[in-house]
mmCIF file with all atom_site columns, C-alpha atoms in Angstrom:
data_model
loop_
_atom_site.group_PDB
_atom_site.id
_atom_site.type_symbol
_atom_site.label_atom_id
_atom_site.label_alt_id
_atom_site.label_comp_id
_atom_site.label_asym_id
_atom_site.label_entity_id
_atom_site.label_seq_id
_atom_site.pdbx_PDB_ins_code
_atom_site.Cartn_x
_atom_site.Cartn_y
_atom_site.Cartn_z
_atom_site.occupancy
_atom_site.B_iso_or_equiv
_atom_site.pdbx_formal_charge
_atom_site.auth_seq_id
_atom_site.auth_comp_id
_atom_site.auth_asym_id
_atom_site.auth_atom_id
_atom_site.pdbx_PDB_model_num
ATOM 1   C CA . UNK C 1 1   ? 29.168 80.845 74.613 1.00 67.00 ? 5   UNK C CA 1
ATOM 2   C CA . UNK C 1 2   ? 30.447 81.543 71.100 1.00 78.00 ? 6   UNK C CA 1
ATOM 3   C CA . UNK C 1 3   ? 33.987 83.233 70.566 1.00 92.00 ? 7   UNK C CA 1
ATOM 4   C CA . UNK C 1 4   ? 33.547 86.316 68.317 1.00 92.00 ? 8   UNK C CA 1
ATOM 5   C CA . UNK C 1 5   ? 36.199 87.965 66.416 1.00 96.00 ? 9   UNK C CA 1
ATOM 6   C CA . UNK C 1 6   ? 37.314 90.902 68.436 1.00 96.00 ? 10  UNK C CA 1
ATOM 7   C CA . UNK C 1 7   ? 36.943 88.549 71.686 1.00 97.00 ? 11  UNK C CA 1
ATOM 8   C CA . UNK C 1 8   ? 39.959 87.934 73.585 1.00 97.00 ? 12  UNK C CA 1
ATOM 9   C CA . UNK C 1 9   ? 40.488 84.067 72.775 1.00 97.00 ? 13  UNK C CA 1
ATOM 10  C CA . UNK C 1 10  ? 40.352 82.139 76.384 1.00 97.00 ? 14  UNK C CA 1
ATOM 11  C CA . UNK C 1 11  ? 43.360 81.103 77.744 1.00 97.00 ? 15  UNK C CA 1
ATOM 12  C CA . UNK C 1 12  ? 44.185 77.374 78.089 1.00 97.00 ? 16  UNK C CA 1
ATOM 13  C CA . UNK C 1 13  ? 46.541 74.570 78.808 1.00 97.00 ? 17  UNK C CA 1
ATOM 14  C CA . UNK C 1 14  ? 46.632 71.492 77.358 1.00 98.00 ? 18  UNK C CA 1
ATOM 15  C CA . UNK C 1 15  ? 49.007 68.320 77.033 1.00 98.00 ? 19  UNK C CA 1
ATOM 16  C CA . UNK C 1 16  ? 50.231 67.613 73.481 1.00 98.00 ? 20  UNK C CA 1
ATOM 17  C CA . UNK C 1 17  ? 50.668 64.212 71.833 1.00 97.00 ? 21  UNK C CA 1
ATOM 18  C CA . UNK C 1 18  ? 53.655 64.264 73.801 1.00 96.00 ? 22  UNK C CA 1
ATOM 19  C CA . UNK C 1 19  ? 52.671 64.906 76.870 1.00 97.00 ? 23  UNK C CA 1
ATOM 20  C CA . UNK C 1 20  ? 54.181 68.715 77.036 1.00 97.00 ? 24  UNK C CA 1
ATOM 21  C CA . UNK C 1 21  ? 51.789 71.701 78.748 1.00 97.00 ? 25  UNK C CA 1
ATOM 22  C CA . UNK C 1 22  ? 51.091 73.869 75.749 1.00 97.00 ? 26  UNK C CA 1
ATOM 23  C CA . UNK C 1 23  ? 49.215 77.391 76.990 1.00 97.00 ? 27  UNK C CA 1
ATOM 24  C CA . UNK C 1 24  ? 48.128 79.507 74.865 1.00 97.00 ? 28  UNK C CA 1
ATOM 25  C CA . UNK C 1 25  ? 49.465 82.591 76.752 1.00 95.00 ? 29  UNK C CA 1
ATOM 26  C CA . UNK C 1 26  ? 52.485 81.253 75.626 1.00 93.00 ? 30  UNK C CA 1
ATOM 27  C CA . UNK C 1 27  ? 52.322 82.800 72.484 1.00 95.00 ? 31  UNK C CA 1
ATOM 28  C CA . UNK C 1 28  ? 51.037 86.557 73.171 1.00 92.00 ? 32  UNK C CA 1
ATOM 29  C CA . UNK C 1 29  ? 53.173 89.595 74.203 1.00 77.00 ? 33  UNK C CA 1
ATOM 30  C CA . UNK C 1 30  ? 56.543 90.846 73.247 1.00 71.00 ? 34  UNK C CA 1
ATOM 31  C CA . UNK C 1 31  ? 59.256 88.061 73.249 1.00 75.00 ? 35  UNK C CA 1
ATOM 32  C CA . UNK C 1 32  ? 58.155 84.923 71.397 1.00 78.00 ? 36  UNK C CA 1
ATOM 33  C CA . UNK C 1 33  ? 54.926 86.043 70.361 1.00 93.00 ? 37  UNK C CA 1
ATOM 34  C CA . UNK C 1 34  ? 53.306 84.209 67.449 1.00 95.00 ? 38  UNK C CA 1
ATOM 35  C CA . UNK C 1 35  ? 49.864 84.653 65.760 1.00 96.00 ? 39  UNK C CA 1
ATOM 36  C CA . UNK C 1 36  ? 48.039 81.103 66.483 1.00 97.00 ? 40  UNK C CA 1
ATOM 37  C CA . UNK C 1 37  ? 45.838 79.201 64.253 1.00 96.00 ? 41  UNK C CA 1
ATOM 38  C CA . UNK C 1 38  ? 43.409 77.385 66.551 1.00 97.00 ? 42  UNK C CA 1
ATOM 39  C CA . UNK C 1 39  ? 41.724 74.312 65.078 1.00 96.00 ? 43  UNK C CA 1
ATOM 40  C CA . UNK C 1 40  ? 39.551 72.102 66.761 1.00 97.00 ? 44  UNK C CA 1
ATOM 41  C CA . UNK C 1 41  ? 38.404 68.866 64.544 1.00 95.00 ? 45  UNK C CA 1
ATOM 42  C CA . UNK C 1 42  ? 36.124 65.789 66.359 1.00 94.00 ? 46  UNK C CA 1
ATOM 43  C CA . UNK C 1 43  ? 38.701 62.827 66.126 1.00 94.00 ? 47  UNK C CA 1
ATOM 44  C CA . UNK C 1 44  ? 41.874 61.448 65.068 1.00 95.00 ? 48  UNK C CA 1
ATOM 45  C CA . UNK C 1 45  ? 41.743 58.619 62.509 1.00 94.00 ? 49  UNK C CA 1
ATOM 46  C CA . UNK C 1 46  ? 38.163 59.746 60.748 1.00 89.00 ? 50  UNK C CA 1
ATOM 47  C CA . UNK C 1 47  ? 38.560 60.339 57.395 1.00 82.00 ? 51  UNK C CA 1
ATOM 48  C CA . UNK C 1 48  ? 37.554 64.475 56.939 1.00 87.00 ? 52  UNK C CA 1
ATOM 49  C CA . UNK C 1 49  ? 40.188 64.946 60.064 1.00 89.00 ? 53  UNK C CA 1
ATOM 50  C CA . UNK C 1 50  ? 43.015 62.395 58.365 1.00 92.00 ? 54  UNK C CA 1
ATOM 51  C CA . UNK C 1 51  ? 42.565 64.757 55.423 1.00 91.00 ? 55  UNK C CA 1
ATOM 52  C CA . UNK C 1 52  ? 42.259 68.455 57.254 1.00 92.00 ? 56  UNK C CA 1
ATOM 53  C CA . UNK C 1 53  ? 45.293 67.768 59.237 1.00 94.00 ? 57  UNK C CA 1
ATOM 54  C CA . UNK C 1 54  ? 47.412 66.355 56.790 1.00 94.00 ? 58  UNK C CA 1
ATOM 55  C CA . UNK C 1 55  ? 46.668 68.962 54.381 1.00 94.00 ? 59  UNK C CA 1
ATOM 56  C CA . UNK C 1 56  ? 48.067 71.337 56.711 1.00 94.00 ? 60  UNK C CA 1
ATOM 57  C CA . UNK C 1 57  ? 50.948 69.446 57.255 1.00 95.00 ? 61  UNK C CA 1
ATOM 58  C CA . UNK C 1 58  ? 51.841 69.288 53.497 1.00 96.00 ? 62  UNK C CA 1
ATOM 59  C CA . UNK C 1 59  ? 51.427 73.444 53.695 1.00 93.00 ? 63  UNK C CA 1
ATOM 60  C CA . UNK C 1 60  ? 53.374 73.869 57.160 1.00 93.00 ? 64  UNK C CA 1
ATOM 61  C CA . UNK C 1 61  ? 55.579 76.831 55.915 1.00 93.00 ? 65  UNK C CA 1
ATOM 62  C CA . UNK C 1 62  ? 52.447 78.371 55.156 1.00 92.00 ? 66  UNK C CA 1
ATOM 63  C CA . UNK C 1 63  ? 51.508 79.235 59.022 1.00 93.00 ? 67  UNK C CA 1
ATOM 64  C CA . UNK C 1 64  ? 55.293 79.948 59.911 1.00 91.00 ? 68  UNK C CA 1
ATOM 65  C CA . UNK C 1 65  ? 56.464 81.423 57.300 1.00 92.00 ? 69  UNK C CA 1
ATOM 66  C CA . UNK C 1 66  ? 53.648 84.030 58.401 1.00 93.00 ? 70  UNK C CA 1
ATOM 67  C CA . UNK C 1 67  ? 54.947 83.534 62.115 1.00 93.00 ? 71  UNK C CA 1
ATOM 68  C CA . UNK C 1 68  ? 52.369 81.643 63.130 1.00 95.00 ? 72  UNK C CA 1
ATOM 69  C CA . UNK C 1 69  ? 51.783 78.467 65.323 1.00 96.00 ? 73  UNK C CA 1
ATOM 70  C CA . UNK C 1 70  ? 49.376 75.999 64.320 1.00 96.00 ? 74  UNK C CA 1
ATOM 71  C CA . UNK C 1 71  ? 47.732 74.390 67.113 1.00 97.00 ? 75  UNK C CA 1
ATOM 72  C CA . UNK C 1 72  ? 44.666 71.172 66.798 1.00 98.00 ? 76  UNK C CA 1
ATOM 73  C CA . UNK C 1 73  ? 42.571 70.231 69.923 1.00 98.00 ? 77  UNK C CA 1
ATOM 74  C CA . UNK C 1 74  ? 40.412 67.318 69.893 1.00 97.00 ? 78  UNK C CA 1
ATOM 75  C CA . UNK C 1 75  ? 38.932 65.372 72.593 1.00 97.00 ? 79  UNK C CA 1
ATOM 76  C CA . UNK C 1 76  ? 40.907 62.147 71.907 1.00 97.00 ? 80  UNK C CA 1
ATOM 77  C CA . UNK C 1 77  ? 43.467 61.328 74.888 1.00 97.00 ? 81  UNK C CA 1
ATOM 78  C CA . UNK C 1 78  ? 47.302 62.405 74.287 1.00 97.00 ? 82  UNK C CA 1
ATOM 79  C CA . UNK C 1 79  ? 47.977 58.455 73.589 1.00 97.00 ? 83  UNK C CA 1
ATOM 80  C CA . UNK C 1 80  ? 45.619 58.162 70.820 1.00 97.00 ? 84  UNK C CA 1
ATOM 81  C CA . UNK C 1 81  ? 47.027 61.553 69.602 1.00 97.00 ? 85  UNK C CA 1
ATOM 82  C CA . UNK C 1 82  ? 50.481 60.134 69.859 1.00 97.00 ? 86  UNK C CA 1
ATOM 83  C CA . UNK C 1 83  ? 49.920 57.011 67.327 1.00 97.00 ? 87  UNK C CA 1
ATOM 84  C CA . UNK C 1 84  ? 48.106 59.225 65.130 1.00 97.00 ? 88  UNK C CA 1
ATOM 85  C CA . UNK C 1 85  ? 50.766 61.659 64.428 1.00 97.00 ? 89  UNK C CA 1
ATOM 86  C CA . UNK C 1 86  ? 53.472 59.102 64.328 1.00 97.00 ? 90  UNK C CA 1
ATOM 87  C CA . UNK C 1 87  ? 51.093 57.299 62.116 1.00 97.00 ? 91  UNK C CA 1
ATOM 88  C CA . UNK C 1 88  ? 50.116 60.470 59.876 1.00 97.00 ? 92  UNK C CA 1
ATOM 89  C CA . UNK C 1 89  ? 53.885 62.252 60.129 1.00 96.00 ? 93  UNK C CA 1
ATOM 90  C CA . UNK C 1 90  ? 52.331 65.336 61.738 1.00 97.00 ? 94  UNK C CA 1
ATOM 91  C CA . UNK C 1 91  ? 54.918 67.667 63.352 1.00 94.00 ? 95  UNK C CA 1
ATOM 92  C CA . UNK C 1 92  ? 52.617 69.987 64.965 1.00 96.00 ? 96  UNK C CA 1
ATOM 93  C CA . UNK C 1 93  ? 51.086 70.195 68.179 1.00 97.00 ? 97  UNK C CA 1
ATOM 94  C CA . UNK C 1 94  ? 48.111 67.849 68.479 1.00 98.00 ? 98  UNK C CA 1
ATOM 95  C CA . UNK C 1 95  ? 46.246 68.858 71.609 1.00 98.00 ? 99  UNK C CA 1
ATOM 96  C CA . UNK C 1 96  ? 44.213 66.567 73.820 1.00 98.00 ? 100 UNK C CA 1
ATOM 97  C CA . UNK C 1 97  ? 41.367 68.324 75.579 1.00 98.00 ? 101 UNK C CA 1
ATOM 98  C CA . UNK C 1 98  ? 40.092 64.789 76.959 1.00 96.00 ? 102 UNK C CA 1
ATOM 99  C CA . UNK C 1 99  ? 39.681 65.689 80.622 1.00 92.00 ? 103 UNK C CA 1
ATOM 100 C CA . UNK C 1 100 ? 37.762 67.590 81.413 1.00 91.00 ? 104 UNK C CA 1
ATOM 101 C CA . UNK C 1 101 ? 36.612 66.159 78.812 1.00 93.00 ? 105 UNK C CA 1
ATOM 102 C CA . UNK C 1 102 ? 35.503 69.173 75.984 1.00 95.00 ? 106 UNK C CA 1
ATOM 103 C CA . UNK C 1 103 ? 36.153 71.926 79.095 1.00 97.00 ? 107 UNK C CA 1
ATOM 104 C CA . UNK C 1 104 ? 38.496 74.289 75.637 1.00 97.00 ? 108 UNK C CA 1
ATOM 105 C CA . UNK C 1 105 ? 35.697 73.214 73.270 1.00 97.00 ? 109 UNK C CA 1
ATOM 106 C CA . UNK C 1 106 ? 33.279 74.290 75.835 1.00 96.00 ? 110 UNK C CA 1
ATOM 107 C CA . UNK C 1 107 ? 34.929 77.694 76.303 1.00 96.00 ? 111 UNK C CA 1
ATOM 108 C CA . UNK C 1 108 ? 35.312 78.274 72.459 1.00 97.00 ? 112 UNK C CA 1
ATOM 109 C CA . UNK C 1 109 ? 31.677 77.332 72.053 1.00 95.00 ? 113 UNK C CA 1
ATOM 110 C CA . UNK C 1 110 ? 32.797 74.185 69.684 1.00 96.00 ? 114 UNK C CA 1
ATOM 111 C CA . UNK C 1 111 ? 31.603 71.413 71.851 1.00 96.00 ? 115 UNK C CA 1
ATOM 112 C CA . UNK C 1 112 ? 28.567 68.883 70.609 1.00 94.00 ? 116 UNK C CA 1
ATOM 113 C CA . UNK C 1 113 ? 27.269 67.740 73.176 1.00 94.00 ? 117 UNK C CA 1
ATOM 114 C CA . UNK C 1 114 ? 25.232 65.172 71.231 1.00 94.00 ? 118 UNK C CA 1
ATOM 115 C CA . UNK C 1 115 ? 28.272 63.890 69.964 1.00 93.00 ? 119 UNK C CA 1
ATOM 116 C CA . UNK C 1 116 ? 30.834 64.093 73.000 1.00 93.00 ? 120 UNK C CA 1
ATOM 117 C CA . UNK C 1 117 ? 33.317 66.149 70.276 1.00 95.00 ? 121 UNK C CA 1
ATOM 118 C CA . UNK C 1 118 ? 34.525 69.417 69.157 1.00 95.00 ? 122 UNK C CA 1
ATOM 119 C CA . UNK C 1 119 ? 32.698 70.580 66.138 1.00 94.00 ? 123 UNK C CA 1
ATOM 120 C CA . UNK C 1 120 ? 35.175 71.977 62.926 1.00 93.00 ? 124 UNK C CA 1
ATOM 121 C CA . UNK C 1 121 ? 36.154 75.651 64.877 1.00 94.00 ? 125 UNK C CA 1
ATOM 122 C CA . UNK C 1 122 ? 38.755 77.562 63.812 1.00 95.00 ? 126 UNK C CA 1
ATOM 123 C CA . UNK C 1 123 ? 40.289 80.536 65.393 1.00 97.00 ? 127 UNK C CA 1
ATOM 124 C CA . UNK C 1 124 ? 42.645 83.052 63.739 1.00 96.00 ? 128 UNK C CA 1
ATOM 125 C CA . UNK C 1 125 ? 44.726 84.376 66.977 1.00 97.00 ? 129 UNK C CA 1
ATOM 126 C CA . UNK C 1 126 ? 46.833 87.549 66.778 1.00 96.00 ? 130 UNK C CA 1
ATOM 127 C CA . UNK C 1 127 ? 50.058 87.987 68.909 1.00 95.00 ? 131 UNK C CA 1
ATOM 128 C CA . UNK C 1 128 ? 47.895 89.668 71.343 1.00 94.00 ? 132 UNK C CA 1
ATOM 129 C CA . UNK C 1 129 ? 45.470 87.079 72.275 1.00 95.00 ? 133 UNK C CA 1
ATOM 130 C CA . UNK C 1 130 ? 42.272 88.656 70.463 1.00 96.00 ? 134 UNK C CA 1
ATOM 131 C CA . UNK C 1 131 ? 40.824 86.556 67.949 1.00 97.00 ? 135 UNK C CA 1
ATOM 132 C CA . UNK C 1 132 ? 41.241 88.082 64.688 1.00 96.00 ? 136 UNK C CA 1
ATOM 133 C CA . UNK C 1 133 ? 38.887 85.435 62.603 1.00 95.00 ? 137 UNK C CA 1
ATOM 134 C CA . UNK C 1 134 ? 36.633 82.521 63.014 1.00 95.00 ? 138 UNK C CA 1
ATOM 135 C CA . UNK C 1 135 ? 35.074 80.051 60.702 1.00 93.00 ? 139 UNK C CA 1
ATOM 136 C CA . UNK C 1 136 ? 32.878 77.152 62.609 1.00 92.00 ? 140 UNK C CA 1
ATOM 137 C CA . UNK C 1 137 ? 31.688 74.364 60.171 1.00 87.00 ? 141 UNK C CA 1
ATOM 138 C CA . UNK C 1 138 ? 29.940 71.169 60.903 1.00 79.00 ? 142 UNK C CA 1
ATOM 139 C CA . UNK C 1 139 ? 31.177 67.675 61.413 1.00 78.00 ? 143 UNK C CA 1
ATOM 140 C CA . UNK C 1 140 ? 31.183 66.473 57.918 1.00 78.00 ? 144 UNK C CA 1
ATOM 141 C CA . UNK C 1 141 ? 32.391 69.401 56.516 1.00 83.00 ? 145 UNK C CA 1
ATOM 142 C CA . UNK C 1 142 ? 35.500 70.367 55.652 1.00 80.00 ? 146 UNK C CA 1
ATOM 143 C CA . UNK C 1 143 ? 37.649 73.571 55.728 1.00 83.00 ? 147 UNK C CA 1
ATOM 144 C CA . UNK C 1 144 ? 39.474 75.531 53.378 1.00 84.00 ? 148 UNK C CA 1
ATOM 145 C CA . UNK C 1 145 ? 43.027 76.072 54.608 1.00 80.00 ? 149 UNK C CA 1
ATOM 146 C CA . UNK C 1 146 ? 43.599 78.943 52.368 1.00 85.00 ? 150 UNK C CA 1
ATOM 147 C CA . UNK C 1 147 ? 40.925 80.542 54.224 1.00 88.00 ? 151 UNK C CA 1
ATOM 148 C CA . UNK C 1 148 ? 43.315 80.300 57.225 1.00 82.00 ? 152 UNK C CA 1
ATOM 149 C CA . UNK C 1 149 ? 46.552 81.639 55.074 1.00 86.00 ? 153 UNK C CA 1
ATOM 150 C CA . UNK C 1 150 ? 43.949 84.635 53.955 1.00 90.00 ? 154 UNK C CA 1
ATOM 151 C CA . UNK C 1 151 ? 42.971 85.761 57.087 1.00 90.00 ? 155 UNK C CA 1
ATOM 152 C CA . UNK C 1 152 ? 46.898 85.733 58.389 1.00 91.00 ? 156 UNK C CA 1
ATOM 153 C CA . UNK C 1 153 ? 47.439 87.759 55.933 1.00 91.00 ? 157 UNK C CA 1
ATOM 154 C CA . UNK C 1 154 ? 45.258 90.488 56.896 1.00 90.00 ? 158 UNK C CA 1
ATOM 155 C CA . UNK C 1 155 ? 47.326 90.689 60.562 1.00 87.00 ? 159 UNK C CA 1
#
Protein backbone atom coordinates (compact mmCIF):
# COMPACT_ATOMS: atom_id res chain seq x y z
CA UNK A 1 0.00 0.00 0.00
CA UNK A 2 1.54 3.34 -0.95
CA UNK A 3 0.87 6.55 1.28
CA UNK A 4 -0.45 9.36 -0.98
CA UNK A 5 -0.43 12.93 -0.19
CA UNK A 6 -3.84 13.78 1.09
CA UNK A 7 -3.77 10.25 3.03
CA UNK A 8 -3.97 10.39 6.64
CA UNK A 9 -0.28 9.20 7.57
CA UNK A 10 -0.73 5.79 9.79
CA UNK A 11 -0.28 6.06 13.21
CA UNK A 12 2.68 4.36 14.95
CA UNK A 13 4.86 3.75 17.92
CA UNK A 14 8.21 3.14 17.97
CA UNK A 15 11.28 3.03 20.50
CA UNK A 16 13.99 5.63 19.82
CA UNK A 17 17.75 5.17 20.12
CA UNK A 18 16.96 5.60 23.58
CA UNK A 19 14.60 3.41 24.22
CA UNK A 20 11.56 6.13 24.65
CA UNK A 21 7.87 5.24 22.87
CA UNK A 22 7.69 7.91 20.22
CA UNK A 23 3.88 7.89 18.50
CA UNK A 24 3.20 9.75 16.00
CA UNK A 25 -0.23 10.89 17.35
CA UNK A 26 1.86 12.61 19.56
CA UNK A 27 2.33 15.35 17.42
CA UNK A 28 -1.29 16.14 15.84
CA UNK A 29 -4.11 18.25 17.41
CA UNK A 30 -4.20 21.40 19.38
CA UNK A 31 -1.60 21.47 22.26
CA UNK A 32 1.88 20.42 21.14
CA UNK A 33 1.16 19.86 17.68
CA UNK A 34 4.10 19.88 15.27
CA UNK A 35 4.27 19.28 11.46
CA UNK A 36 6.57 15.94 11.18
CA UNK A 37 9.11 15.16 8.67
CA UNK A 38 9.03 11.37 8.30
CA UNK A 39 12.18 9.78 6.88
CA UNK A 40 12.79 6.33 6.49
CA UNK A 41 16.55 5.43 5.16
CA UNK A 42 17.79 1.39 4.97
CA UNK A 43 20.66 1.44 7.66
CA UNK A 44 22.76 3.18 10.04
CA UNK A 45 26.50 3.28 9.27
CA UNK A 46 26.13 3.00 5.15
CA UNK A 47 27.57 5.70 3.58
CA UNK A 48 24.31 7.58 1.54
CA UNK A 49 22.49 7.28 5.22
CA UNK A 50 25.86 8.63 7.26
CA UNK A 51 25.52 11.51 4.80
CA UNK A 52 21.42 12.08 4.63
CA UNK A 53 21.24 12.14 8.31
CA UNK A 54 24.01 14.17 9.11
CA UNK A 55 23.13 16.66 6.62
CA UNK A 56 20.05 17.18 8.42
CA UNK A 57 21.64 17.46 11.52
CA UNK A 58 23.97 20.30 10.33
CA UNK A 59 20.40 22.10 9.11
CA UNK A 60 18.35 21.18 12.41
CA UNK A 61 16.87 24.76 12.87
CA UNK A 62 15.66 24.29 9.54
CA UNK A 63 12.68 21.72 10.58
CA UNK A 64 12.05 23.64 13.98
CA UNK A 65 12.44 26.75 13.23
CA UNK A 66 9.35 25.82 10.88
CA UNK A 67 7.83 23.89 14.00
CA UNK A 68 8.51 20.81 12.86
CA UNK A 69 9.82 17.41 14.27
CA UNK A 70 12.12 15.43 12.36
CA UNK A 71 11.69 11.87 12.85
CA UNK A 72 14.14 8.68 10.93
CA UNK A 73 12.92 5.00 11.06
CA UNK A 74 15.07 2.30 9.96
CA UNK A 75 14.98 -1.28 10.62
CA UNK A 76 18.25 -1.41 12.64
CA UNK A 77 17.56 -2.33 16.49
CA UNK A 78 17.46 0.77 19.06
CA UNK A 79 21.17 -0.46 20.19
CA UNK A 80 22.68 -0.15 16.88
CA UNK A 81 20.75 3.19 16.60
CA UNK A 82 22.18 4.22 19.90
CA UNK A 83 26.09 3.92 18.86
CA UNK A 84 25.29 5.47 15.71
CA UNK A 85 24.00 8.68 16.95
CA UNK A 86 26.47 8.93 19.72
CA UNK A 87 28.91 8.08 17.04
CA UNK A 88 27.44 10.63 14.32
CA UNK A 89 26.28 13.50 17.13
CA UNK A 90 22.67 13.20 15.96
CA UNK A 91 20.16 14.82 18.37
CA UNK A 92 17.08 13.70 16.78
CA UNK A 93 14.93 10.88 17.15
CA UNK A 94 16.34 7.80 15.42
CA UNK A 95 13.54 5.26 15.28
CA UNK A 96 13.94 1.50 15.30
CA UNK A 97 11.18 -0.31 13.47
CA UNK A 98 13.16 -3.75 13.98
CA UNK A 99 10.32 -5.88 15.34
CA UNK A 100 8.09 -6.47 13.73
CA UNK A 101 10.59 -6.18 11.77
CA UNK A 102 9.56 -3.41 8.67
CA UNK A 103 5.64 -3.62 10.17
CA UNK A 104 5.91 1.15 9.73
CA UNK A 105 7.79 0.55 6.46
CA UNK A 106 5.18 -1.90 5.56
CA UNK A 107 2.32 0.49 6.35
CA UNK A 108 4.04 3.49 4.53
CA UNK A 109 4.61 1.23 1.56
CA UNK A 110 8.65 1.75 1.98
CA UNK A 111 9.57 -1.76 2.79
CA UNK A 112 11.98 -3.98 0.25
CA UNK A 113 11.33 -6.95 0.79
CA UNK A 114 14.29 -8.17 -1.28
CA UNK A 115 16.41 -6.32 0.85
CA UNK A 116 14.85 -6.74 4.49
CA UNK A 117 14.98 -2.53 4.62
CA UNK A 118 13.06 0.57 4.25
CA UNK A 119 13.58 2.10 0.91
CA UNK A 120 14.52 6.29 0.94
CA UNK A 121 10.53 7.49 1.89
CA UNK A 122 9.87 10.63 3.01
CA UNK A 123 6.72 12.01 4.39
CA UNK A 124 5.86 15.71 4.87
CA UNK A 125 3.21 15.47 7.95
CA UNK A 126 0.97 18.43 8.82
CA UNK A 127 -0.20 19.09 12.47
CA UNK A 128 -3.20 17.18 11.57
CA UNK A 129 -1.88 13.87 10.68
CA UNK A 130 -2.54 14.07 6.74
CA UNK A 131 0.42 13.79 4.74
CA UNK A 132 1.04 16.92 3.02
CA UNK A 133 4.10 15.57 0.63
CA UNK A 134 5.99 12.53 -0.31
CA UNK A 135 9.13 11.87 -2.21
CA UNK A 136 10.18 7.90 -2.34
CA UNK A 137 13.69 7.36 -3.92
CA UNK A 138 15.70 4.24 -4.22
CA UNK A 139 18.42 2.79 -2.11
CA UNK A 140 21.37 4.42 -3.64
CA UNK A 141 19.89 7.53 -4.08
CA UNK A 142 19.95 10.33 -2.20
CA UNK A 143 17.53 13.15 -1.16
CA UNK A 144 17.45 16.70 -1.35
CA UNK A 145 16.74 18.18 2.08
CA UNK A 146 15.70 21.44 0.70
CA UNK A 147 13.04 19.58 -0.91
CA UNK A 148 11.84 18.85 2.68
CA UNK A 149 12.33 22.75 3.89
CA UNK A 150 10.19 23.57 0.47
CA UNK A 151 7.40 21.59 1.03
CA UNK A 152 7.16 22.93 4.94
CA UNK A 153 6.93 25.87 3.62
CA UNK A 154 3.90 25.45 1.69
CA UNK A 155 1.93 24.35 5.25
Amino acid sequence: MTIEVGDKAPDFELKDNHGATVRLSDFRGSRGAKNVVLLFYPFAFTGVCTGELCALRDNLPQFSDRDTQLLAVSNDSIHTLRVFAEQEGLEYPLLSDFWPHGEVSRAYGVFAEDKGCAVRGTFVIDKEGIVRWTVVNALPDARDLNEYVTALDTL
